[in-house]
Amino acid sequence: MKRTIYTVISLLLASGAAFAQAHLDSRAAMLVESTIEHSTPAARSGAVQAYPAEFAAGDTVTVLVTLSDGYDESALTRLGLNPGPLRAGSTLVSLTPMQLVALANEPGIAAIDLGTMNRPMLKEARSVAGVDAIHEGTGLDRAYTGQGVICGMMDIGLDPNHQTFLDADGNQRIRRMWVLTGSNGSIQTFTGANITSYTTDDSNETHGTHVLGIMGGGYRDRLQQAFYNATGKKQVASTRKNYYYGVAPDAELAPCCGTLDGNNILLAAENLLAYSKETGKPAVMNLSLGHSSGPHDGTTRADRYLAEVGKEMLITVAAGNEGLEPMSIRKTFTASDNTVRTFFGSKPTASGTVDIWSFSDRALTVTVSAYDTETKQMVFSHEVSAPTSGTQYVTGTYYTAQGYIHPANFDECFGNRGAILVRASVDANNNRYNCTVSFNTQSGSRKTIVPSITVKGAAGQTADIYATGDAGLLSLGVDGYTQGDASNSINDMACGENIISVGAFVSSVSWPTIDNEFAYRNHVQGDIAGFSSYGTTPDGRQLPFVAAPGSAIISSISTYNYNASPDNHSVSAVKESTARNSYWEEMSGTSMAAPFMGGVLALWLQADPTLTVDEVKDIIKETAVQDEFTRANPHRFGVGKVDALAGIKKVLNIGAGVNGVKAENEILVNETAKNVFNIYAPSAETVLTNLYTVSGALAASSEAVGNDATLDATSLPAGVYILSVKAGSASRTIKIAIR
């Protein structure tokens, strides 16, 4: 492999081209190019200045490698690489940037993706969605709290020893934990005492602690707590039972935390799925994170990889919190209206990306410019849209590497160390033209400059324009410029198949803290939360799929984050102890709605461990709440508001009958011990049960006089079985899992 690396680099340097046989995503392509550029004698000697590389040549990074037809993992193992599971033709591999350069030119490698850096997508919720009734067993055969189900996630800022992640005896409910730090694919696995002695992946964050607490926080004993009494007045009690626990409080927990690199998300999903199979328990994974760049059509190789995992494990994904942001423009061009212009922010200093996608393979014309708000004139303009074999580096004169472009007036507009990096091509995943413009500009001698983007298309052509970062797509009140909106603000990672994308509705507008109380003045109880992202994919799918409570949600926070900056917190509850204190605090966002939905799915999985993503989507759709708010904004609620209680009744077949008529003899199935099932039919005189393998072979049976029967399946091999019950005129057939 070493000889191959240096042979390839020598050839590339000699030709002066950054060529690769494999298709590389923008981030991987830039890493290959910068690795080669920084390897030149001139760069090493300091004779030229190249744009800084994201990773040093000796670092290790994780990439998603897609193999060509007819090739298998041996295309990688023969190079000394260690690939992970193969899904949809792709596998995760850790390597150095120097190895990446060589691998891109190896036969059998169709594509390489370094992925996208993700970010977190930031009282009354349980009762609003019917979860409290499920915990109490109201109208059900018993109470459901997530027992026998695993709740996992990938997030940042996890405090695994928070009181809410311990059981009543003080033992860890987190049975397995993984920490993925950096982009090198390195995974630390924690169990038992290692979890107890662990602190946190990032004391500057608490997002993951809050998210996991919503999904499966379980502390229900006494603590100091602020709450609203029956008359709506705030009170503070020193020894009141905790009200702020999670949706699946008795579920087993198995979280991942650390760096939110795109490929770390896939590694985390593989870890949780493998643990689920190892323990024989169903699992739900929550991803309260994502990004705004990308095609927003579910066709990226990462989306397809996650979709394959989603066939075996339920996955919830936050819709995003850009529902009020001017971050998207969708334009269908006509013969008389073939241009859209917009500003990227309002200052000369811009950091972020404008991602432009045509709905077809037909190229768009993209120009970056500088507009002087004082003189109201365009003082710099450069077309960047022509497809190239590499990255266009449009930079200030400080950077002197070969091939960099230094347009006139760039320094005075965007600084001599400013840079605009551009890649344009037809994407191999969806056959759509894409132009990605990354800004890292500074303030030059002109102080009233604003960067702008102009996109031109042919009549009938449609394009999506997305902004990432804090700048946004703005008109600034200038004639001829378009203000962005939130109509396609949906998280790109929420657009894939076999996942459940979750928006947020307002379950509460106010919340108490120990020292104060707060309210959102612009939120309407029951309506969609303004921040909740939404959008329509190019193939017409309206997202998110469903809405869940996501406003003023009180959940656990990291003690390490609290101790690092106590003045930044206003807690609603605290559990004091000699070893450490644990705190609960409010947060709002689709980051809160997604784990709420994940916790609901854990309750449903307890009732039926064999539920698939398609079955779950059908149940959500059939039972979701419709009201005046969902009818007013169906494009933002998806199929409606989740109704956890109606959903679990659907799972249990309670209240169901022929053509929706309730059967007189309801048949309830309850696992009373591991692989031992009680079958209860209230009005039956006899109960006959048969258990079949999925291939149709009879595995066990029982018959009982009366309305109550027991089926003992402890001697059967683990797997999925079909349980058929006949009790008088009533019958029921369900799938069950033997562990």
XYZ file of C-alpha atoms in Angstrom:
739
model
C 0.000 0.000 0.000
C 2.832 2.398 0.814
C 4.399 1.970 -2.621
C 0.982 2.529 -4.233
C 0.432 5.749 -2.280
C 3.672 7.372 -3.314
C 3.420 6.124 -6.893
C -0.027 7.687 -7.213
C 1.030 10.957 -5.601
C 4.120 11.173 -7.789
C 2.002 10.729 -10.919
C -0.561 13.275 -9.752
C 2.110 15.822 -8.906
C 3.821 15.270 -12.242
C 0.566 15.823 -14.132
C -0.474 18.761 -11.968
C -3.984 17.294 -11.658
C -6.011 16.109 -8.685
C -7.586 13.169 -10.542
C -9.394 10.261 -8.986
C -11.120 7.300 -10.599
C -13.699 7.019 -7.797
C -16.456 9.563 -7.334
C -15.654 11.608 -4.223
C -18.041 13.759 -2.251
C -16.972 17.380 -1.882
C -15.320 16.941 1.492
C -13.354 13.834 0.419
C -12.359 15.436 -2.882
C -11.033 18.528 -1.142
C -9.094 16.355 1.291
C -7.501 14.407 -1.572
C -6.601 17.598 -3.409
C -5.246 19.387 -0.356
C -3.229 16.298 0.678
C -1.598 16.248 -2.754
C -1.098 20.015 -2.771
C 0.532 20.029 0.663
C 2.805 17.172 -0.454
C 4.490 19.211 -3.185
C 8.117 20.203 -2.575
C 7.136 23.873 -2.908
C 4.443 23.589 -0.230
C 6.700 21.650 2.131
C 9.445 24.254 1.752
C 7.041 27.142 2.284
C 7.642 28.552 -1.194
C 3.867 28.509 -1.828
C 0.904 28.849 0.493
C -1.882 26.283 0.027
C -5.332 26.570 1.559
C -5.291 24.753 4.940
C -6.183 21.060 4.768
C -8.959 19.740 7.027
C -6.764 16.832 8.198
C -2.996 16.297 8.289
C -1.586 13.564 6.053
C -0.955 11.234 8.997
C -4.370 11.633 10.642
C -6.949 8.861 10.474
C -10.426 9.493 9.059
C -13.470 7.304 8.474
C -14.906 7.191 4.960
C -17.902 5.448 3.413
C -16.598 3.417 0.472
C -18.963 2.229 -2.271
C -17.714 -0.739 -4.275
C -18.196 -1.172 -8.025
C -20.427 -3.955 -9.312
C -18.622 -7.279 -9.196
C -16.316 -6.280 -6.338
C -16.495 -7.238 -2.672
C -14.647 -6.331 0.550
C -11.483 -8.055 -0.739
C -10.890 -4.920 -2.817
C -10.160 -3.261 0.538
C -8.712 -6.054 2.660
C -5.979 -6.747 0.096
C -4.823 -3.170 0.713
C -4.563 -3.803 4.435
C -7.813 -1.973 5.237
C -10.457 -3.288 7.637
C -13.972 -2.670 6.246
C -17.156 -2.857 8.294
C -20.479 -4.448 7.280
C -21.455 -4.073 3.612
C -24.811 -2.289 3.190
C -26.280 -1.240 -0.150
C -22.830 -1.789 -1.660
C -21.121 0.529 0.820
C -18.891 -0.031 3.851
C -17.129 2.100 6.472
C -13.316 2.174 6.418
C -10.751 4.058 8.523
C -7.617 5.295 6.726
C -5.210 8.223 6.461
C -5.580 11.025 3.898
C -2.517 9.606 2.136
C -4.264 6.220 1.894
C -7.391 7.981 0.688
C -5.435 9.476 -2.226
C -4.326 6.016 -3.318
C -7.678 4.345 -2.696
C -9.477 6.861 -4.914
C -7.495 5.509 -7.869
C -7.880 1.808 -7.094
C -10.035 -0.409 -9.345
C -13.280 -1.578 -7.800
C -13.867 1.646 -5.839
C -16.954 3.400 -7.185
C -17.238 6.228 -4.666
C -15.841 7.577 -1.407
C -17.721 9.839 1.004
C -16.130 11.637 3.940
C -19.616 12.731 4.977
C -21.021 15.906 6.458
C -20.384 17.351 9.889
C -23.676 17.356 11.788
C -24.899 19.526 14.611
C -27.471 19.064 17.367
C -31.023 20.002 16.371
C -32.152 21.491 19.472
C -43.969 18.645 31.808
C -46.884 18.411 29.771
C -45.644 16.305 26.915
C -46.319 12.813 28.290
C -49.955 13.512 29.151
C -50.641 15.386 25.900
C -49.506 12.425 23.784
C -51.103 9.734 25.942
C -47.870 8.373 27.406
C -48.934 8.757 31.051
C -51.950 6.556 30.348
C -49.657 3.891 28.874
C -47.426 4.008 31.971
C -50.536 3.512 34.100
C -51.960 0.779 31.856
C -55.192 2.730 31.318
C -57.415 0.736 28.957
C -54.598 -1.750 28.326
C -53.831 -5.288 29.449
C -51.042 -3.904 31.666
C -48.699 -0.931 32.054
C -45.952 -0.404 29.465
C -42.717 1.399 30.363
C -40.214 0.121 27.802
C -39.039 -3.013 29.618
C -37.127 -5.382 27.359
C -36.401 -2.677 24.778
C -33.128 -0.839 24.125
C -33.083 2.948 23.638
C -29.989 4.355 21.943
C -28.795 7.487 20.195
C -25.812 9.322 18.768
C -25.361 12.742 20.350
C -22.977 15.065 22.166
C -22.709 16.131 25.798
C -23.737 12.910 27.550
C -23.532 12.544 31.337
C -24.135 8.783 31.766
C -24.206 8.900 35.572
C -27.104 11.322 35.878
C -29.612 10.083 38.457
C -32.222 9.491 35.760
C -30.024 6.839 34.092
C -29.791 4.757 37.291
C -32.334 2.247 38.539
C -34.059 2.327 41.945
C -31.066 0.563 43.519
C -28.562 3.030 42.070
C -27.338 0.647 39.357
C -26.624 1.724 35.802
C -29.454 1.386 33.309
C -26.879 2.149 30.622
C -25.571 -1.344 29.916
C -23.403 -0.449 26.933
C -21.978 2.867 25.786
C -19.743 3.922 22.915
C -17.683 7.092 22.557
C -16.597 8.125 19.055
C -14.140 11.005 19.142
C -12.761 12.737 16.062
C -13.205 11.479 12.507
C -10.870 8.487 12.618
C -13.391 5.739 13.365
C -11.900 5.068 16.803
C -14.558 3.647 19.131
C -14.295 3.282 22.901
C -16.726 0.728 24.316
C -17.831 1.066 27.951
C -19.624 -1.391 30.231
C -20.221 -1.740 33.972
C -17.700 0.041 36.181
C -16.172 1.785 33.142
C -19.453 3.649 32.646
C -19.662 4.514 36.347
C -16.178 6.060 36.293
C -16.749 7.922 32.994
C -17.467 11.653 33.091
C -18.621 13.117 29.770
C -17.558 13.397 26.143
C -17.867 17.211 26.211
C -18.448 19.371 29.293
C -19.353 22.300 27.014
C -22.457 20.446 25.846
C -25.523 18.886 27.481
C -27.665 18.093 24.445
C -27.213 14.318 24.619
C -28.099 14.161 28.327
C -31.346 16.021 27.676
C -32.221 13.907 24.627
C -31.596 10.551 26.335
C -33.557 11.734 29.379
C -36.601 12.440 27.213
C -36.360 9.087 25.508
C -35.684 6.928 28.563
C -34.995 8.909 31.731
C -36.297 6.865 34.643
C -35.851 8.655 37.973
C -39.297 8.954 39.607
C -38.389 9.301 43.277
C -38.178 12.402 45.426
C -36.144 15.576 44.803
C -36.355 19.352 44.933
C -38.624 20.442 42.133
C -40.522 23.403 40.724
C -43.998 22.598 39.386
C -47.425 24.034 38.652
C -50.171 22.971 41.094
C -53.773 22.145 40.201
C -54.689 25.854 40.050
C -51.785 26.634 37.715
C -49.705 28.388 40.346
C -45.970 27.724 40.583
C -44.722 25.901 43.668
C -41.356 24.529 44.788
C -41.212 21.378 46.902
C -38.090 19.906 48.446
C -39.218 16.255 48.525
C -41.724 15.786 45.723
C -41.702 12.786 43.391
C -40.031 13.698 40.133
C -42.451 14.511 37.353
C -39.779 15.090 34.687
C -38.943 11.551 33.667
C -38.821 10.047 30.187
C -41.190 8.249 27.849
C -39.681 4.758 28.275
C -38.452 4.946 31.901
C -37.676 1.225 32.270
C -35.987 0.663 28.919
C -32.380 -0.474 28.749
C -30.102 2.344 27.562
C -27.227 2.007 25.090
C -26.128 5.445 23.835
C -23.293 6.619 21.602
C -21.746 10.048 22.040
C -18.845 12.131 20.766
C -17.976 13.857 17.493
C -20.987 14.281 15.206
C -19.128 13.475 12.007
C -21.426 12.024 9.359
C -19.723 8.636 9.226
C -19.628 8.433 13.037
C -23.422 8.394 12.854
C -23.282 5.273 10.690
C -20.740 3.627 12.998
C -22.973 4.378 15.969
C -25.950 2.818 14.204
C -23.929 -0.331 13.493
C -22.868 -0.584 17.146
C -26.416 -0.287 18.450
C -27.806 -2.740 15.894
C -25.102 -5.294 16.711
C -25.842 -4.938 20.444
C -29.559 -5.371 19.785
C -28.866 -8.625 17.960
C -26.402 -9.759 20.622
C -28.946 -9.320 23.428
C -31.969 -10.437 21.415
C -33.833 -7.230 22.306
C -35.460 -4.769 19.902
C -33.900 -1.312 19.746
C -34.813 2.254 18.828
C -32.144 4.732 17.760
C -32.690 8.490 17.937
C -30.744 11.048 15.903
C -31.443 14.594 17.088
C -28.877 16.002 14.704
C -28.351 16.713 11.038
C -27.372 19.277 8.420
C -28.896 21.605 5.841
C -26.600 20.875 2.888
C -27.215 18.052 0.433
C -29.862 17.112 -2.138
C -32.713 16.607 0.359
C -33.969 13.595 -1.560
C -32.597 10.632 0.432
C -30.168 9.583 -2.308
C -26.828 10.250 -0.641
C -24.830 7.117 0.046
C -25.019 7.862 3.783
C -28.827 8.108 3.586
C -29.002 4.822 1.702
C -26.689 3.156 4.197
C -28.831 4.335 7.119
C -31.938 3.182 5.235
C -30.504 -0.335 5.188
C -29.974 -0.203 8.965
C -33.536 1.093 9.282
C -34.835 -2.187 7.885
C -33.566 -3.924 11.037
C -33.886 -1.235 13.745
C -36.331 1.641 14.248
C -34.712 5.077 13.769
C -36.146 8.508 14.585
C -34.589 11.680 13.132
C -35.228 15.309 14.095
C -36.765 17.429 11.324
C -34.531 20.409 12.145
C -35.004 23.779 13.813
C -34.834 26.129 10.826
C -38.587 26.587 10.459
C -38.223 30.353 10.820
C -34.941 30.767 8.960
C -34.395 32.248 5.449
C -32.262 29.310 4.390
C -33.893 27.910 1.242
C -35.069 29.043 -2.171
C -36.851 26.823 -4.712
C -36.993 28.352 -8.192
C -38.620 27.113 -11.378
C -37.199 29.149 -14.240
C -39.164 30.466 -17.205
C -38.094 32.093 -20.475
C -38.852 35.528 -19.035
C -37.686 34.802 -15.476
C -34.491 32.757 -15.708
C -32.454 34.242 -12.843
C -32.495 34.282 -9.045
C -30.184 36.517 -7.023
C -29.694 36.435 -3.263
C -27.219 37.669 -0.672
C -25.345 35.261 1.582
C -25.619 37.101 4.884
C -25.216 40.818 5.395
C -21.467 41.218 6.056
C -18.276 40.770 4.013
C -17.154 38.095 6.474
C -19.042 34.934 5.607
C -18.479 31.374 6.774
C -20.721 28.642 5.437
C -21.945 26.999 2.281
C -24.478 27.685 -0.432
C -25.545 24.331 -1.898
C -27.330 24.503 -5.260
C -29.142 21.520 -6.801
C -30.868 21.276 -10.159
C -33.773 18.831 -10.436
C -32.064 17.343 -13.517
C -28.572 16.799 -14.904
C -28.762 20.055 -16.826
C -26.158 22.529 -15.594
C -26.998 25.834 -13.967
C -24.952 29.003 -14.319
C -23.702 30.118 -10.898
C -21.871 33.370 -10.212
C -20.400 34.668 -6.948
C -20.282 38.420 -6.533
C -19.621 41.254 -4.129
C -22.227 43.996 -3.793
C -21.323 47.331 -2.239
C -24.276 48.421 -0.102
C -22.966 51.980 0.035
C -22.503 52.601 -3.707
C -25.233 50.072 -4.616
C -22.991 48.574 -7.271
C -21.567 45.152 -8.056
C -17.804 45.540 -7.583
C -16.709 41.924 -8.069
C -18.173 39.020 -10.043
C -16.859 35.571 -10.976
C -18.693 32.670 -12.651
C -17.991 29.396 -10.851
C -20.498 26.914 -12.236
C -18.604 25.085 -14.998
C -18.151 21.386 -14.128
C -14.555 20.669 -13.203
C -12.435 17.685 -12.226
C -11.591 19.295 -8.911
C -12.124 22.255 -6.615
C -11.967 25.835 -7.804
C -10.007 27.872 -5.272
C -11.039 31.511 -5.657
C -8.829 33.242 -3.100
C -6.998 36.300 -1.947
C -3.397 36.797 -3.013
C -1.964 35.354 0.206
C -2.551 31.870 -1.211
C -0.086 31.130 -4.001
C -0.586 27.440 -4.791
C -0.711 26.440 -8.443
C -4.141 26.763 -10.063
C -5.660 29.148 -7.525
C -7.723 31.941 -9.049
C -7.146 35.551 -7.934
C -9.820 37.731 -9.555
C -9.362 41.480 -9.605
C -10.855 43.250 -6.584
C -11.059 40.052 -4.528
C -8.601 41.269 -1.870
C -10.355 44.597 -1.333
C -13.742 42.868 -1.117
C -12.984 39.697 0.839
C -9.442 40.089 2.193
C -6.140 38.682 0.978
C -6.704 35.553 3.099
C -10.331 35.175 2.098
C -11.388 32.153 0.072
C -14.371 30.827 -1.864
C -14.151 27.128 -2.719
C -16.363 25.688 -5.447
C -17.211 22.226 -6.739
C -19.637 21.593 -9.594
C -20.656 18.295 -11.180
C -23.546 15.966 -11.945
C -24.063 13.893 -8.794
C -23.719 10.167 -9.480
C -26.287 9.247 -6.808
C -29.275 11.022 -8.345
C -28.126 12.359 -11.735
C -28.714 15.931 -10.578
C -26.418 18.882 -11.264
C -24.895 20.265 -8.066
C -22.777 23.340 -7.398
C -21.441 23.786 -3.853
C -19.969 27.174 -2.926
C -18.096 27.325 0.402
C -17.384 30.794 1.800
C -14.577 31.691 4.171
C -14.285 35.379 3.398
C -12.841 38.231 5.425
C -13.216 41.974 5.465
C -11.066 43.754 2.883
C -10.481 47.466 2.384
C -14.105 47.907 1.312
C -16.148 47.626 4.500
C -19.649 47.742 2.983
C -19.423 44.547 0.925
C -21.952 41.695 0.987
C -21.343 38.391 -0.858
C -24.067 37.324 -3.273
C -25.003 34.348 -5.431
C -26.662 34.456 -8.848
C -28.189 31.305 -10.361
C -29.482 31.106 -13.941
C -31.433 28.227 -15.451
C -33.249 27.223 -18.606
C -37.005 27.534 -19.016
C -38.738 24.689 -17.151
C -35.684 23.906 -15.025
C -36.119 23.829 -11.221
C -33.380 24.393 -8.653
C -33.102 24.267 -4.872
C -30.699 26.626 -3.087
C -29.749 25.931 0.537
C -27.682 27.991 2.956
C -25.721 26.483 5.837
C -24.183 28.448 8.656
C -25.689 31.536 10.259
C -25.704 33.825 7.219
C -28.958 32.899 5.454
C -30.240 33.868 2.008
C -31.303 37.516 2.154
C -32.710 40.240 -0.095
C -31.587 43.132 2.180
C -34.378 45.166 0.602
C -32.496 45.445 -2.692
C -34.626 45.250 -5.848
C -34.044 42.103 -7.865
C -32.814 40.021 -4.908
C -34.779 37.141 -3.359
C -35.264 36.542 0.336
C -34.944 32.913 1.366
C -37.590 31.183 3.457
C -38.055 27.981 5.460
C -40.250 26.112 2.984
C -37.467 23.560 2.378
C -35.742 23.770 5.732
C -36.074 20.031 6.445
C -32.936 18.334 7.765
C -31.234 16.550 4.840
C -30.707 13.477 7.023
C -34.483 13.286 7.610
C -35.167 12.700 3.912
C -34.030 9.073 3.665
C -36.102 5.910 3.513
C -36.828 3.646 6.500
C -36.537 6.388 9.112
C -39.212 8.380 10.935
C -38.704 12.131 10.633
C -40.216 14.083 13.519
C -41.356 17.690 13.757
C -42.293 19.500 16.968
C -45.636 20.834 18.146
C -46.254 23.057 21.170
C -47.141 20.827 24.101
C -46.443 23.576 26.637
C -45.836 27.316 26.432
C -44.517 27.891 29.962
C -42.388 26.173 32.560
C -41.324 26.753 36.146
C -37.795 26.837 37.488
C -36.731 26.746 41.109
C -35.905 30.471 41.021
C -38.300 31.766 38.376
C -40.806 30.874 35.647
C -40.735 31.437 31.909
C -43.043 31.405 28.892
C -42.802 31.502 25.109
C -44.926 34.453 24.015
C -44.929 33.476 20.340
C -46.043 29.860 20.871
C -49.648 28.698 20.686
C -50.617 25.625 22.706
C -51.279 22.732 20.316
C -49.935 24.473 17.207
C -46.765 23.618 15.331
C -43.632 25.061 16.938
C -42.424 27.898 14.746
C -38.885 26.560 14.656
C -39.948 23.103 13.383
C -38.453 22.489 9.924
C -40.391 21.128 6.982
C -40.137 20.660 3.241
C -41.107 18.799 0.100
C -38.592 16.493 -1.574
C -38.119 16.654 -5.358
C -40.178 13.440 -5.680
C -43.087 15.054 -3.803
C -42.745 13.563 -0.291
C -43.917 15.973 2.397
C -41.733 15.949 5.529
C -41.619 15.571 8.502
C -43.590 12.328 8.742
C -45.167 13.093 12.130
C -45.122 15.729 14.889
C -44.430 15.090 18.581
C -44.173 17.314 21.692
C -41.101 19.529 21.450
C -41.742 22.817 23.242
C -40.731 23.599 26.844
C -39.622 20.024 27.539
C -37.957 19.564 30.931
C -35.375 16.793 31.011
C -31.990 15.880 32.466
C -28.877 17.972 31.812
C -25.189 17.226 32.253
C -23.814 17.934 35.713
C -20.436 18.630 34.140
C -21.950 21.253 31.876
C -23.826 22.784 34.813
C -20.690 22.904 36.959
C -18.690 24.491 34.121
C -21.179 27.349 33.714
C -23.866 27.428 36.442
C -24.882 30.989 35.555
C -26.035 29.771 32.133
C -28.611 27.429 33.642
C -32.003 27.835 35.256
C -32.985 24.440 36.599
C -36.452 23.097 37.312
C -35.367 20.188 39.514
C -32.288 18.977 41.356
C -31.423 15.705 43.070
C -28.709 16.343 45.617
C -26.344 13.673 46.895
C -22.952 13.531 48.577
C -21.277 12.234 45.415
C -22.812 14.681 42.933
C -25.970 16.593 42.081
C -28.224 15.843 39.109
C -30.233 18.576 37.374
C -33.270 18.911 35.085
C -33.859 21.867 32.771
C -36.041 23.052 29.890
C -35.113 22.834 26.216
C -37.179 23.137 23.056
C -36.644 21.837 19.547
C -37.221 18.965 17.196
C -34.251 17.527 19.107
C -36.761 17.019 21.913
C -39.622 15.798 19.707
C -37.572 13.061 18.015
C -36.511 11.241 21.235
C -40.071 11.609 22.518
C -41.209 9.724 19.413
C -38.355 7.262 19.930
C -39.556 6.593 23.474
C -43.085 6.009 22.188
C -41.732 3.436 19.742
C -39.959 1.704 22.650
C -43.329 1.351 24.412
C -44.843 -0.084 21.260
C -41.904 -2.472 20.834
C -42.481 -3.754 24.348
C -45.993 -4.657 23.230
C -44.752 -6.184 19.960
C -40.970 -6.627 19.617
C -41.288 -7.561 15.932
C -42.623 -4.218 14.670
C -41.006 -3.024 11.444
C -40.591 0.553 10.250
C -43.357 0.090 7.658
C -45.742 -1.290 10.294
C -44.877 1.560 12.656
C -45.509 4.160 9.953
C -48.890 2.615 9.217
C -49.808 2.673 12.915
C -48.712 6.294 13.298
C -50.679 7.304 10.216
C -53.834 5.458 11.288
C -53.842 6.781 14.871
C -52.350 10.287 14.637
C -54.415 13.145 16.046
C -56.051 15.519 13.580
C -57.298 18.873 14.835
C -57.685 22.480 13.741
C -53.918 22.999 13.852
C -52.984 19.970 11.748
C -55.710 20.806 9.247
C -54.452 24.389 8.967
C -50.822 23.347 8.363
C -50.724 19.739 7.118
C -47.410 20.392 5.348
C -45.774 20.999 8.730
C -47.390 18.255 10.826
C -47.005 15.368 8.394
C -49.653 12.723 9.146
C -50.543 14.571 12.375
C -49.663 14.534 16.074
C -48.521 11.253 17.562
C -51.067 9.540 19.788
C -49.030 7.037 21.787
C -52.047 5.493 23.536
C -54.083 4.967 20.362
C -50.978 3.569 18.730
C -50.248 0.959 21.370
C -53.890 -0.089 21.351
C -53.497 -0.634 17.629
C -50.360 -2.687 18.276
C -52.218 -4.773 20.865
C -55.315 -4.973 18.649
C -57.412 -3.622 21.514
C -60.729 -2.307 20.340
C -60.249 -3.666 16.828
C -62.828 -5.827 15.095
C -64.262 -6.556 11.691
C -64.505 -3.337 9.650
C -63.522 -1.285 12.700
C -66.334 -2.635 14.924
C -65.101 -3.467 18.412
C -65.099 -7.214 19.084
C -66.937 -8.427 22.182
C -64.143 -10.835 23.036
C -60.908 -8.866 23.146
C -57.832 -11.096 23.209
C -54.929 -9.714 25.225
C -51.418 -11.205 25.085
C -48.961 -10.452 27.882
C -45.423 -11.771 28.409
C -45.458 -12.557 32.141
C -41.915 -13.957 32.239
C -39.182 -14.400 29.702
C -40.767 -16.349 26.791
C -43.857 -17.209 28.861
C -47.103 -15.674 27.587
C -50.494 -15.210 29.201
C -53.471 -15.099 26.817
C -56.642 -13.552 28.220
C -60.048 -13.360 26.500
C -62.601 -11.909 28.959
C -65.780 -13.554 27.567
C -64.332 -16.805 26.226
C -65.155 -20.289 27.516
C -62.066 -21.889 25.910
C -58.769 -20.464 24.603
C -56.799 -22.310 21.912
C -53.272 -21.077 21.078
C -50.895 -22.213 18.350
C -47.352 -20.934 17.850
C -45.862 -21.269 14.374
C -42.426 -20.588 12.916
C -42.325 -17.991 10.144
C -42.114 -20.892 7.689
C -45.451 -22.244 8.968
C -44.330 -25.180 11.137
C -46.207 -25.696 14.409
C -43.761 -25.016 17.270
C -46.039 -25.106 20.337
C -49.690 -25.115 21.303
C -51.971 -24.991 24.337
C -55.667 -25.245 25.107
C -57.385 -24.058 28.240
C -60.915 -24.166 29.586
C -61.995 -20.705 30.655
C -60.842 -17.273 29.543
C -57.173 -17.546 30.527
C -54.319 -19.613 29.006
C -50.539 -19.830 29.342
C -48.111 -20.617 26.552
C -44.611 -21.658 27.702
C -42.052 -21.117 24.928
C -38.907 -21.257 27.068
C -37.648 -24.387 25.314
C -37.882 -22.918 21.815
C -34.948 -21.458 19.848
C -34.718 -17.673 19.726
C -36.448 -16.056 16.793
C -39.690 -14.561 15.478
C -42.865 -16.678 15.675
C -46.518 -16.297 14.706
C -48.995 -16.640 17.578
C -52.529 -17.619 16.559
C -55.265 -17.465 19.201
C -58.900 -18.565 18.907
C -61.264 -17.818 21.787
C -64.914 -18.541 21.023
C -65.897 -16.422 18.022
C -62.880 -14.102 18.411
C -59.410 -14.674 16.978
C -56.098 -12.884 16.904
C -52.792 -13.438 15.079
C -49.631 -11.551 16.028
C -45.871 -11.847 15.730
C -43.858 -12.426 18.909
C -40.144 -12.623 19.581
C -38.597 -15.495 21.550
C -35.308 -14.357 23.085
